[in-house]
mmCIF file with all atom_site columns, C-alpha atoms in Angstrom:
data_model
loop_
_atom_site.group_PDB
_atom_site.id
_atom_site.type_symbol
_atom_site.label_atom_id
_atom_site.label_alt_id
_atom_site.label_comp_id
_atom_site.label_asym_id
_atom_site.label_entity_id
_atom_site.label_seq_id
_atom_site.pdbx_PDB_ins_code
_atom_site.Cartn_x
_atom_site.Cartn_y
_atom_site.Cartn_z
_atom_site.occupancy
_atom_site.B_iso_or_equiv
_atom_site.pdbx_formal_charge
_atom_site.auth_seq_id
_atom_site.auth_comp_id
_atom_site.auth_asym_id
_atom_site.auth_atom_id
_atom_site.pdbx_PDB_model_num
ATOM 1   C CA . UNK A 1 1   ? -34.065 -20.327 -3.052  1.00 0.00 ? 8   UNK A CA 1
ATOM 2   C CA . UNK A 1 2   ? -35.374 -16.865 -2.292  1.00 0.00 ? 9   UNK A CA 1
ATOM 3   C CA . UNK A 1 3   ? -36.800 -17.677 1.145   1.00 0.00 ? 10  UNK A CA 1
ATOM 4   C CA . UNK A 1 4   ? -35.986 -15.489 4.088   1.00 0.00 ? 11  UNK A CA 1
ATOM 5   C CA . UNK A 1 5   ? -32.657 -16.113 5.732   1.00 0.00 ? 12  UNK A CA 1
ATOM 6   C CA . UNK A 1 6   ? -31.973 -16.145 9.459   1.00 0.00 ? 13  UNK A CA 1
ATOM 7   C CA . UNK A 1 7   ? -31.379 -12.591 10.636  1.00 0.00 ? 14  UNK A CA 1
ATOM 8   C CA . UNK A 1 8   ? -29.139 -13.084 13.697  1.00 0.00 ? 15  UNK A CA 1
ATOM 9   C CA . UNK A 1 9   ? -26.002 -10.945 13.476  1.00 0.00 ? 16  UNK A CA 1
ATOM 10  C CA . UNK A 1 10  ? -27.217 -8.992  10.442  1.00 0.00 ? 17  UNK A CA 1
ATOM 11  C CA . UNK A 1 11  ? -27.298 -5.213  10.663  1.00 0.00 ? 18  UNK A CA 1
ATOM 12  C CA . UNK A 1 12  ? -29.941 -3.105  8.925   1.00 0.00 ? 19  UNK A CA 1
ATOM 13  C CA . UNK A 1 13  ? -29.019 -2.895  5.264   1.00 0.00 ? 20  UNK A CA 1
ATOM 14  C CA . UNK A 1 14  ? -27.637 -6.439  5.334   1.00 0.00 ? 21  UNK A CA 1
ATOM 15  C CA . UNK A 1 15  ? -28.903 -9.346  3.269   1.00 0.00 ? 22  UNK A CA 1
ATOM 16  C CA . UNK A 1 16  ? -31.974 -11.321 4.282   1.00 0.00 ? 23  UNK A CA 1
ATOM 17  C CA . UNK A 1 17  ? -32.577 -13.769 1.423   1.00 0.00 ? 24  UNK A CA 1
ATOM 18  C CA . UNK A 1 18  ? -30.588 -16.824 0.366   1.00 0.00 ? 25  UNK A CA 1
ATOM 19  C CA . UNK A 1 19  ? -30.549 -15.621 -3.233  1.00 0.00 ? 26  UNK A CA 1
ATOM 20  C CA . UNK A 1 20  ? -28.948 -12.289 -2.258  1.00 0.00 ? 27  UNK A CA 1
ATOM 21  C CA . UNK A 1 21  ? -26.390 -14.047 -0.059  1.00 0.00 ? 28  UNK A CA 1
ATOM 22  C CA . UNK A 1 22  ? -25.407 -16.357 -2.929  1.00 0.00 ? 29  UNK A CA 1
ATOM 23  C CA . UNK A 1 23  ? -24.984 -13.380 -5.245  1.00 0.00 ? 30  UNK A CA 1
ATOM 24  C CA . UNK A 1 24  ? -22.841 -11.654 -2.609  1.00 0.00 ? 31  UNK A CA 1
ATOM 25  C CA . UNK A 1 25  ? -20.578 -14.692 -2.255  1.00 0.00 ? 32  UNK A CA 1
ATOM 26  C CA . UNK A 1 26  ? -20.126 -14.918 -6.042  1.00 0.00 ? 33  UNK A CA 1
ATOM 27  C CA . UNK A 1 27  ? -19.410 -11.177 -6.073  1.00 0.00 ? 34  UNK A CA 1
ATOM 28  C CA . UNK A 1 28  ? -16.775 -11.469 -3.322  1.00 0.00 ? 35  UNK A CA 1
ATOM 29  C CA . UNK A 1 29  ? -15.005 -14.439 -4.919  1.00 0.00 ? 36  UNK A CA 1
ATOM 30  C CA . UNK A 1 30  ? -15.147 -12.826 -8.343  1.00 0.00 ? 37  UNK A CA 1
ATOM 31  C CA . UNK A 1 31  ? -13.850 -9.461  -7.075  1.00 0.00 ? 38  UNK A CA 1
ATOM 32  C CA . UNK A 1 32  ? -11.003 -10.998 -5.082  1.00 0.00 ? 39  UNK A CA 1
ATOM 33  C CA . UNK A 1 33  ? -10.143 -13.148 -8.101  1.00 0.00 ? 40  UNK A CA 1
ATOM 34  C CA . UNK A 1 34  ? -8.464  -15.800 -6.037  1.00 0.00 ? 41  UNK A CA 1
ATOM 35  C CA . UNK A 1 35  ? -9.283  -18.658 -3.694  1.00 0.00 ? 42  UNK A CA 1
ATOM 36  C CA . UNK A 1 36  ? -10.562 -17.943 -0.187  1.00 0.00 ? 43  UNK A CA 1
ATOM 37  C CA . UNK A 1 37  ? -11.120 -20.246 2.766   1.00 0.00 ? 44  UNK A CA 1
ATOM 38  C CA . UNK A 1 38  ? -14.574 -20.654 4.263   1.00 0.00 ? 45  UNK A CA 1
ATOM 39  C CA . UNK A 1 39  ? -13.295 -18.878 7.387   1.00 0.00 ? 46  UNK A CA 1
ATOM 40  C CA . UNK A 1 40  ? -12.078 -15.934 5.297   1.00 0.00 ? 47  UNK A CA 1
ATOM 41  C CA . UNK A 1 41  ? -15.413 -15.661 3.535   1.00 0.00 ? 48  UNK A CA 1
ATOM 42  C CA . UNK A 1 42  ? -17.206 -15.749 6.877   1.00 0.00 ? 49  UNK A CA 1
ATOM 43  C CA . UNK A 1 43  ? -14.860 -13.086 8.284   1.00 0.00 ? 50  UNK A CA 1
ATOM 44  C CA . UNK A 1 44  ? -15.596 -10.818 5.334   1.00 0.00 ? 51  UNK A CA 1
ATOM 45  C CA . UNK A 1 45  ? -19.354 -11.190 5.640   1.00 0.00 ? 52  UNK A CA 1
ATOM 46  C CA . UNK A 1 46  ? -19.544 -11.332 9.435   1.00 0.00 ? 53  UNK A CA 1
ATOM 47  C CA . UNK A 1 47  ? -17.047 -8.526  9.969   1.00 0.00 ? 54  UNK A CA 1
ATOM 48  C CA . UNK A 1 48  ? -19.478 -6.168  8.256   1.00 0.00 ? 55  UNK A CA 1
ATOM 49  C CA . UNK A 1 49  ? -22.626 -7.920  9.591   1.00 0.00 ? 56  UNK A CA 1
ATOM 50  C CA . UNK A 1 50  ? -23.864 -8.433  6.018   1.00 0.00 ? 57  UNK A CA 1
ATOM 51  C CA . UNK A 1 51  ? -25.461 -11.866 6.470   1.00 0.00 ? 58  UNK A CA 1
ATOM 52  C CA . UNK A 1 52  ? -26.056 -14.557 9.073   1.00 0.00 ? 59  UNK A CA 1
ATOM 53  C CA . UNK A 1 53  ? -23.172 -16.996 9.686   1.00 0.00 ? 60  UNK A CA 1
ATOM 54  C CA . UNK A 1 54  ? -25.301 -20.106 9.147   1.00 0.00 ? 61  UNK A CA 1
ATOM 55  C CA . UNK A 1 55  ? -26.880 -18.698 6.000   1.00 0.00 ? 62  UNK A CA 1
ATOM 56  C CA . UNK A 1 56  ? -23.412 -18.016 4.554   1.00 0.00 ? 63  UNK A CA 1
ATOM 57  C CA . UNK A 1 57  ? -22.449 -21.652 5.120   1.00 0.00 ? 64  UNK A CA 1
ATOM 58  C CA . UNK A 1 58  ? -25.668 -22.873 3.522   1.00 0.00 ? 65  UNK A CA 1
ATOM 59  C CA . UNK A 1 59  ? -25.195 -20.499 0.580   1.00 0.00 ? 66  UNK A CA 1
ATOM 60  C CA . UNK A 1 60  ? -21.618 -21.712 -0.001  1.00 0.00 ? 67  UNK A CA 1
ATOM 61  C CA . UNK A 1 61  ? -22.777 -25.334 0.036   1.00 0.00 ? 68  UNK A CA 1
ATOM 62  C CA . UNK A 1 62  ? -25.588 -24.547 -2.422  1.00 0.00 ? 69  UNK A CA 1
ATOM 63  C CA . UNK A 1 63  ? -23.219 -22.674 -4.756  1.00 0.00 ? 70  UNK A CA 1
ATOM 64  C CA . UNK A 1 64  ? -20.884 -25.696 -4.755  1.00 0.00 ? 71  UNK A CA 1
ATOM 65  C CA . UNK A 1 65  ? -23.770 -28.093 -5.507  1.00 0.00 ? 72  UNK A CA 1
ATOM 66  C CA . UNK A 1 66  ? -24.873 -25.869 -8.393  1.00 0.00 ? 73  UNK A CA 1
ATOM 67  C CA . UNK A 1 67  ? -21.336 -25.609 -9.808  1.00 0.00 ? 74  UNK A CA 1
ATOM 68  C CA . UNK A 1 68  ? -21.044 -21.841 -9.318  1.00 0.00 ? 75  UNK A CA 1
ATOM 69  C CA . UNK A 1 69  ? -18.230 -22.237 -6.777  1.00 0.00 ? 76  UNK A CA 1
ATOM 70  C CA . UNK A 1 70  ? -15.747 -25.068 -6.350  1.00 0.00 ? 77  UNK A CA 1
ATOM 71  C CA . UNK A 1 71  ? -13.925 -26.145 -3.217  1.00 0.00 ? 78  UNK A CA 1
ATOM 72  C CA . UNK A 1 72  ? -10.481 -27.654 -3.698  1.00 0.00 ? 79  UNK A CA 1
ATOM 73  C CA . UNK A 1 73  ? -8.824  -30.388 -1.630  1.00 0.00 ? 80  UNK A CA 1
ATOM 74  C CA . UNK A 1 74  ? -7.341  -27.786 0.752   1.00 0.00 ? 81  UNK A CA 1
ATOM 75  C CA . UNK A 1 75  ? -10.776 -26.312 1.493   1.00 0.00 ? 82  UNK A CA 1
ATOM 76  C CA . UNK A 1 76  ? -10.350 -23.119 -0.540  1.00 0.00 ? 83  UNK A CA 1
ATOM 77  C CA . UNK A 1 77  ? -13.280 -21.790 -2.560  1.00 0.00 ? 84  UNK A CA 1
ATOM 78  C CA . UNK A 1 78  ? -12.997 -20.409 -6.111  1.00 0.00 ? 85  UNK A CA 1
ATOM 79  C CA . UNK A 1 79  ? -15.718 -18.966 -8.301  1.00 0.00 ? 86  UNK A CA 1
ATOM 80  C CA . UNK A 1 80  ? -16.411 -20.748 -11.597 1.00 0.00 ? 87  UNK A CA 1
ATOM 81  C CA . UNK A 1 81  ? -17.263 -19.040 -14.908 1.00 0.00 ? 88  UNK A CA 1
ATOM 82  C CA . UNK A 1 82  ? -20.995 -19.494 -14.176 1.00 0.00 ? 89  UNK A CA 1
ATOM 83  C CA . UNK A 1 83  ? -20.472 -17.913 -10.747 1.00 0.00 ? 90  UNK A CA 1
ATOM 84  C CA . UNK A 1 84  ? -18.681 -14.986 -12.393 1.00 0.00 ? 91  UNK A CA 1
ATOM 85  C CA . UNK A 1 85  ? -21.656 -14.541 -14.708 1.00 0.00 ? 92  UNK A CA 1
ATOM 86  C CA . UNK A 1 86  ? -23.958 -14.409 -11.695 1.00 0.00 ? 93  UNK A CA 1
ATOM 87  C CA . UNK A 1 87  ? -21.726 -11.811 -10.055 1.00 0.00 ? 94  UNK A CA 1
ATOM 88  C CA . UNK A 1 88  ? -21.506 -9.718  -13.224 1.00 0.00 ? 95  UNK A CA 1
ATOM 89  C CA . UNK A 1 89  ? -25.167 -9.812  -14.151 1.00 0.00 ? 96  UNK A CA 1
ATOM 90  C CA . UNK A 1 90  ? -26.776 -9.660  -10.736 1.00 0.00 ? 97  UNK A CA 1
ATOM 91  C CA . UNK A 1 91  ? -24.405 -7.648  -8.555  1.00 0.00 ? 98  UNK A CA 1
ATOM 92  C CA . UNK A 1 92  ? -26.505 -4.549  -9.304  1.00 0.00 ? 99  UNK A CA 1
ATOM 93  C CA . UNK A 1 93  ? -29.352 -6.229  -7.386  1.00 0.00 ? 100 UNK A CA 1
ATOM 94  C CA . UNK A 1 94  ? -27.240 -5.966  -4.247  1.00 0.00 ? 101 UNK A CA 1
ATOM 95  C CA . UNK A 1 95  ? -27.224 -2.624  -2.449  1.00 0.00 ? 102 UNK A CA 1
ATOM 96  C CA . UNK A 1 96  ? -24.113 -0.586  -3.278  1.00 0.00 ? 103 UNK A CA 1
ATOM 97  C CA . UNK A 1 97  ? -23.331 -0.245  0.427   1.00 0.00 ? 104 UNK A CA 1
ATOM 98  C CA . UNK A 1 98  ? -23.259 -4.054  0.788   1.00 0.00 ? 105 UNK A CA 1
ATOM 99  C CA . UNK A 1 99  ? -20.958 -4.445  -2.224  1.00 0.00 ? 106 UNK A CA 1
ATOM 100 C CA . UNK A 1 100 ? -18.625 -1.714  -0.963  1.00 0.00 ? 107 UNK A CA 1
ATOM 101 C CA . UNK A 1 101 ? -18.476 -3.125  2.571   1.00 0.00 ? 108 UNK A CA 1
ATOM 102 C CA . UNK A 1 102 ? -17.823 -6.647  1.322   1.00 0.00 ? 109 UNK A CA 1
ATOM 103 C CA . UNK A 1 103 ? -15.083 -5.518  -1.039  1.00 0.00 ? 110 UNK A CA 1
ATOM 104 C CA . UNK A 1 104 ? -13.448 -3.343  1.630   1.00 0.00 ? 111 UNK A CA 1
ATOM 105 C CA . UNK A 1 105 ? -13.463 -6.244  4.102   1.00 0.00 ? 112 UNK A CA 1
ATOM 106 C CA . UNK A 1 106 ? -12.078 -8.638  1.480   1.00 0.00 ? 113 UNK A CA 1
ATOM 107 C CA . UNK A 1 107 ? -9.236  -6.304  0.534   1.00 0.00 ? 114 UNK A CA 1
ATOM 108 C CA . UNK A 1 108 ? -8.355  -5.724  4.199   1.00 0.00 ? 115 UNK A CA 1
ATOM 109 C CA . UNK A 1 109 ? -8.323  -9.475  4.821   1.00 0.00 ? 116 UNK A CA 1
ATOM 110 C CA . UNK A 1 110 ? -6.079  -10.081 1.818   1.00 0.00 ? 117 UNK A CA 1
ATOM 111 C CA . UNK A 1 111 ? -3.715  -7.282  2.851   1.00 0.00 ? 118 UNK A CA 1
ATOM 112 C CA . UNK A 1 112 ? -3.438  -8.779  6.333   1.00 0.00 ? 119 UNK A CA 1
ATOM 113 C CA . UNK A 1 113 ? -2.796  -12.251 4.875   1.00 0.00 ? 120 UNK A CA 1
ATOM 114 C CA . UNK A 1 114 ? -0.027  -10.775 2.709   1.00 0.00 ? 121 UNK A CA 1
ATOM 115 C CA . UNK A 1 115 ? 1.426   -8.996  5.761   1.00 0.00 ? 122 UNK A CA 1
ATOM 116 C CA . UNK A 1 116 ? 1.435   -12.303 7.665   1.00 0.00 ? 123 UNK A CA 1
ATOM 117 C CA . UNK A 1 117 ? 3.204   -14.077 4.794   1.00 0.00 ? 124 UNK A CA 1
ATOM 118 C CA . UNK A 1 118 ? 5.866   -11.395 4.431   1.00 0.00 ? 125 UNK A CA 1
ATOM 119 C CA . UNK A 1 119 ? 6.441   -10.429 8.083   1.00 0.00 ? 126 UNK A CA 1
ATOM 120 C CA . UNK A 1 120 ? 6.588   -12.232 11.397  1.00 0.00 ? 127 UNK A CA 1
ATOM 121 C CA . UNK A 1 121 ? 5.720   -11.702 15.044  1.00 0.00 ? 128 UNK A CA 1
ATOM 122 C CA . UNK A 1 122 ? 7.291   -13.757 17.835  1.00 0.00 ? 129 UNK A CA 1
ATOM 123 C CA . UNK A 1 123 ? 5.732   -13.750 21.302  1.00 0.00 ? 130 UNK A CA 1
ATOM 124 C CA . UNK A 1 124 ? 7.966   -15.020 24.089  1.00 0.00 ? 131 UNK A CA 1
ATOM 125 C CA . UNK A 1 125 ? 6.910   -15.399 27.712  1.00 0.00 ? 132 UNK A CA 1
ATOM 126 C CA . UNK A 1 126 ? 9.278   -13.771 30.224  1.00 0.00 ? 133 UNK A CA 1
ATOM 127 C CA . UNK A 1 127 ? 9.319   -13.540 34.030  1.00 0.00 ? 134 UNK A CA 1
ATOM 128 C CA . UNK A 1 128 ? 7.392   -10.264 33.981  1.00 0.00 ? 135 UNK A CA 1
ATOM 129 C CA . UNK A 1 129 ? 5.088   -10.710 30.996  1.00 0.00 ? 136 UNK A CA 1
ATOM 130 C CA . UNK A 1 130 ? 5.766   -11.139 27.288  1.00 0.00 ? 137 UNK A CA 1
ATOM 131 C CA . UNK A 1 131 ? 8.325   -9.941  24.782  1.00 0.00 ? 138 UNK A CA 1
ATOM 132 C CA . UNK A 1 132 ? 6.722   -9.254  21.394  1.00 0.00 ? 139 UNK A CA 1
ATOM 133 C CA . UNK A 1 133 ? 9.200   -9.037  18.513  1.00 0.00 ? 140 UNK A CA 1
ATOM 134 C CA . UNK A 1 134 ? 7.901   -7.712  15.213  1.00 0.00 ? 141 UNK A CA 1
ATOM 135 C CA . UNK A 1 135 ? 10.015  -8.546  12.162  1.00 0.00 ? 142 UNK A CA 1
ATOM 136 C CA . UNK A 1 136 ? 9.561   -6.372  9.069   1.00 0.00 ? 143 UNK A CA 1
ATOM 137 C CA . UNK A 1 137 ? 10.644  -8.010  5.852   1.00 0.00 ? 144 UNK A CA 1
ATOM 138 C CA . UNK A 1 138 ? 11.761  -6.490  2.590   1.00 0.00 ? 145 UNK A CA 1
ATOM 139 C CA . UNK A 1 139 ? 11.414  -9.611  0.492   1.00 0.00 ? 146 UNK A CA 1
ATOM 140 C CA . UNK A 1 140 ? 14.361  -11.928 1.116   1.00 0.00 ? 147 UNK A CA 1
ATOM 141 C CA . UNK A 1 141 ? 15.900  -9.750  3.831   1.00 0.00 ? 148 UNK A CA 1
ATOM 142 C CA . UNK A 1 142 ? 14.767  -8.466  7.192   1.00 0.00 ? 149 UNK A CA 1
ATOM 143 C CA . UNK A 1 143 ? 14.568  -4.671  7.147   1.00 0.00 ? 150 UNK A CA 1
ATOM 144 C CA . UNK A 1 144 ? 13.880  -4.147  10.823  1.00 0.00 ? 151 UNK A CA 1
ATOM 145 C CA . UNK A 1 145 ? 12.821  -5.864  13.991  1.00 0.00 ? 152 UNK A CA 1
ATOM 146 C CA . UNK A 1 146 ? 11.581  -4.286  17.176  1.00 0.00 ? 153 UNK A CA 1
ATOM 147 C CA . UNK A 1 147 ? 10.868  -5.884  20.547  1.00 0.00 ? 154 UNK A CA 1
ATOM 148 C CA . UNK A 1 148 ? 8.238   -4.584  22.939  1.00 0.00 ? 155 UNK A CA 1
ATOM 149 C CA . UNK A 1 149 ? 7.208   -5.525  26.453  1.00 0.00 ? 156 UNK A CA 1
ATOM 150 C CA . UNK A 1 150 ? 3.592   -6.556  27.061  1.00 0.00 ? 157 UNK A CA 1
ATOM 151 C CA . UNK A 1 151 ? 2.413   -7.200  30.620  1.00 0.00 ? 158 UNK A CA 1
ATOM 152 C CA . UNK A 1 152 ? -0.065  -9.948  29.661  1.00 0.00 ? 159 UNK A CA 1
ATOM 153 C CA . UNK A 1 153 ? -0.993  -12.344 26.858  1.00 0.00 ? 160 UNK A CA 1
ATOM 154 C CA . UNK A 1 154 ? -3.981  -10.310 25.679  1.00 0.00 ? 161 UNK A CA 1
ATOM 155 C CA . UNK A 1 155 ? -1.910  -7.180  25.189  1.00 0.00 ? 162 UNK A CA 1
ATOM 156 C CA . UNK A 1 156 ? 0.803   -9.190  23.415  1.00 0.00 ? 163 UNK A CA 1
ATOM 157 C CA . UNK A 1 157 ? -1.803  -10.568 20.986  1.00 0.00 ? 164 UNK A CA 1
ATOM 158 C CA . UNK A 1 158 ? -3.200  -7.073  20.470  1.00 0.00 ? 165 UNK A CA 1
ATOM 159 C CA . UNK A 1 159 ? 0.266   -5.792  19.534  1.00 0.00 ? 166 UNK A CA 1
ATOM 160 C CA . UNK A 1 160 ? 0.586   -8.694  17.073  1.00 0.00 ? 167 UNK A CA 1
ATOM 161 C CA . UNK A 1 161 ? -2.829  -8.026  15.537  1.00 0.00 ? 168 UNK A CA 1
ATOM 162 C CA . UNK A 1 162 ? -2.224  -4.289  15.177  1.00 0.00 ? 169 UNK A CA 1
ATOM 163 C CA . UNK A 1 163 ? 1.222   -4.861  13.683  1.00 0.00 ? 170 UNK A CA 1
ATOM 164 C CA . UNK A 1 164 ? -0.215  -7.145  10.987  1.00 0.00 ? 171 UNK A CA 1
ATOM 165 C CA . UNK A 1 165 ? -2.805  -4.498  10.085  1.00 0.00 ? 172 UNK A CA 1
ATOM 166 C CA . UNK A 1 166 ? -0.102  -2.159  8.782   1.00 0.00 ? 173 UNK A CA 1
ATOM 167 C CA . UNK A 1 167 ? 3.534   -3.297  9.055   1.00 0.00 ? 174 UNK A CA 1
ATOM 168 C CA . UNK A 1 168 ? 4.495   -0.730  6.410   1.00 0.00 ? 175 UNK A CA 1
ATOM 169 C CA . UNK A 1 169 ? 3.068   2.016   8.610   1.00 0.00 ? 176 UNK A CA 1
ATOM 170 C CA . UNK A 1 170 ? 5.059   0.745   11.604  1.00 0.00 ? 177 UNK A CA 1
ATOM 171 C CA . UNK A 1 171 ? 8.182   0.773   9.452   1.00 0.00 ? 178 UNK A CA 1
ATOM 172 C CA . UNK A 1 172 ? 7.438   4.287   8.160   1.00 0.00 ? 179 UNK A CA 1
ATOM 173 C CA . UNK A 1 173 ? 6.913   5.661   11.677  1.00 0.00 ? 180 UNK A CA 1
ATOM 174 C CA . UNK A 1 174 ? 10.024  4.042   13.114  1.00 0.00 ? 181 UNK A CA 1
ATOM 175 C CA . UNK A 1 175 ? 12.254  4.982   10.193  1.00 0.00 ? 182 UNK A CA 1
ATOM 176 C CA . UNK A 1 176 ? 10.903  8.521   10.199  1.00 0.00 ? 183 UNK A CA 1
ATOM 177 C CA . UNK A 1 177 ? 11.523  8.853   13.924  1.00 0.00 ? 184 UNK A CA 1
ATOM 178 C CA . UNK A 1 178 ? 15.006  7.336   13.842  1.00 0.00 ? 185 UNK A CA 1
ATOM 179 C CA . UNK A 1 179 ? 16.177  9.333   10.822  1.00 0.00 ? 186 UNK A CA 1
ATOM 180 C CA . UNK A 1 180 ? 14.472  12.579  11.860  1.00 0.00 ? 187 UNK A CA 1
ATOM 181 C CA . UNK A 1 181 ? 12.626  12.668  8.515   1.00 0.00 ? 188 UNK A CA 1
ATOM 182 C CA . UNK A 1 182 ? 9.047   13.457  9.601   1.00 0.00 ? 189 UNK A CA 1
ATOM 183 C CA . UNK A 1 183 ? 8.049   14.061  5.979   1.00 0.00 ? 190 UNK A CA 1
ATOM 184 C CA . UNK A 1 184 ? 8.557   10.352  5.198   1.00 0.00 ? 191 UNK A CA 1
ATOM 185 C CA . UNK A 1 185 ? 5.920   9.208   7.696   1.00 0.00 ? 192 UNK A CA 1
ATOM 186 C CA . UNK A 1 186 ? 3.634   12.091  6.759   1.00 0.00 ? 193 UNK A CA 1
ATOM 187 C CA . UNK A 1 187 ? 3.741   11.179  3.062   1.00 0.00 ? 194 UNK A CA 1
ATOM 188 C CA . UNK A 1 188 ? 3.133   7.486   3.825   1.00 0.00 ? 195 UNK A CA 1
ATOM 189 C CA . UNK A 1 189 ? 0.033   8.185   5.899   1.00 0.00 ? 196 UNK A CA 1
ATOM 190 C CA . UNK A 1 190 ? -1.279  10.759  3.411   1.00 0.00 ? 197 UNK A CA 1
ATOM 191 C CA . UNK A 1 191 ? -1.087  8.096   0.684   1.00 0.00 ? 198 UNK A CA 1
ATOM 192 C CA . UNK A 1 192 ? -2.781  5.464   2.865   1.00 0.00 ? 199 UNK A CA 1
ATOM 193 C CA . UNK A 1 193 ? -5.704  7.429   4.303   1.00 0.00 ? 200 UNK A CA 1
ATOM 194 C CA . UNK A 1 194 ? -8.823  5.284   4.422   1.00 0.00 ? 201 UNK A CA 1
#
C-alpha cells in the first residue's frame, strides 16, 4: 500500500506513494462534496502534476475495492463516510501545497462545469473560417450573445475554452464597455482577483 508510485508527470512536491495518492483522492472528493468523473479527478491531479496518471487510476480502483469511494452506474465517484474519515484524519499528512493546489484545481473545474451548464458556445464553419457565438445566460433567459470570427478551428476552440473560464467576466467587460460604466468591470475584476 505504501510502495513507491510511478513518478512520470509528477513535479517536485507531488505525491510519490500510493497511500498519499489515496488520501489525496479522498481529500478532493470530500472537499468538493459531490460526485466527480474519473476524467475530472484526473484533470484535477494531472493539471497540477500532483501524481502520476496511472497511479491515480490504481488508487481510485483500490479506494472502491476498500469501500472508501463508490462509483455509480454513470461512472461518477463519491466519497463514503469511511473515505471522509480518511480525508479528515490524514489530510494533514499531505503537504499543504498539494492540498491547496488540488482544491484550487477542483474548484476551477467545478466553476467551468457550471459555466458550461449555464452558458453555450456555438461554432459554425463559414467560407473564411469559423463564427464563434458565445451565449451568456441569466438563468432561464439569455442575457447576451456575441459572435466572433476565428480564422481556424484551433482559434475557435481557444475562444470557446477561454469563454467558459469566465463568462461572467466577459459579460462584465462587454456591459461595461457598451454602457460606458468602467467602474462595473473594475469592481468585478477586483472581486475576482486570483
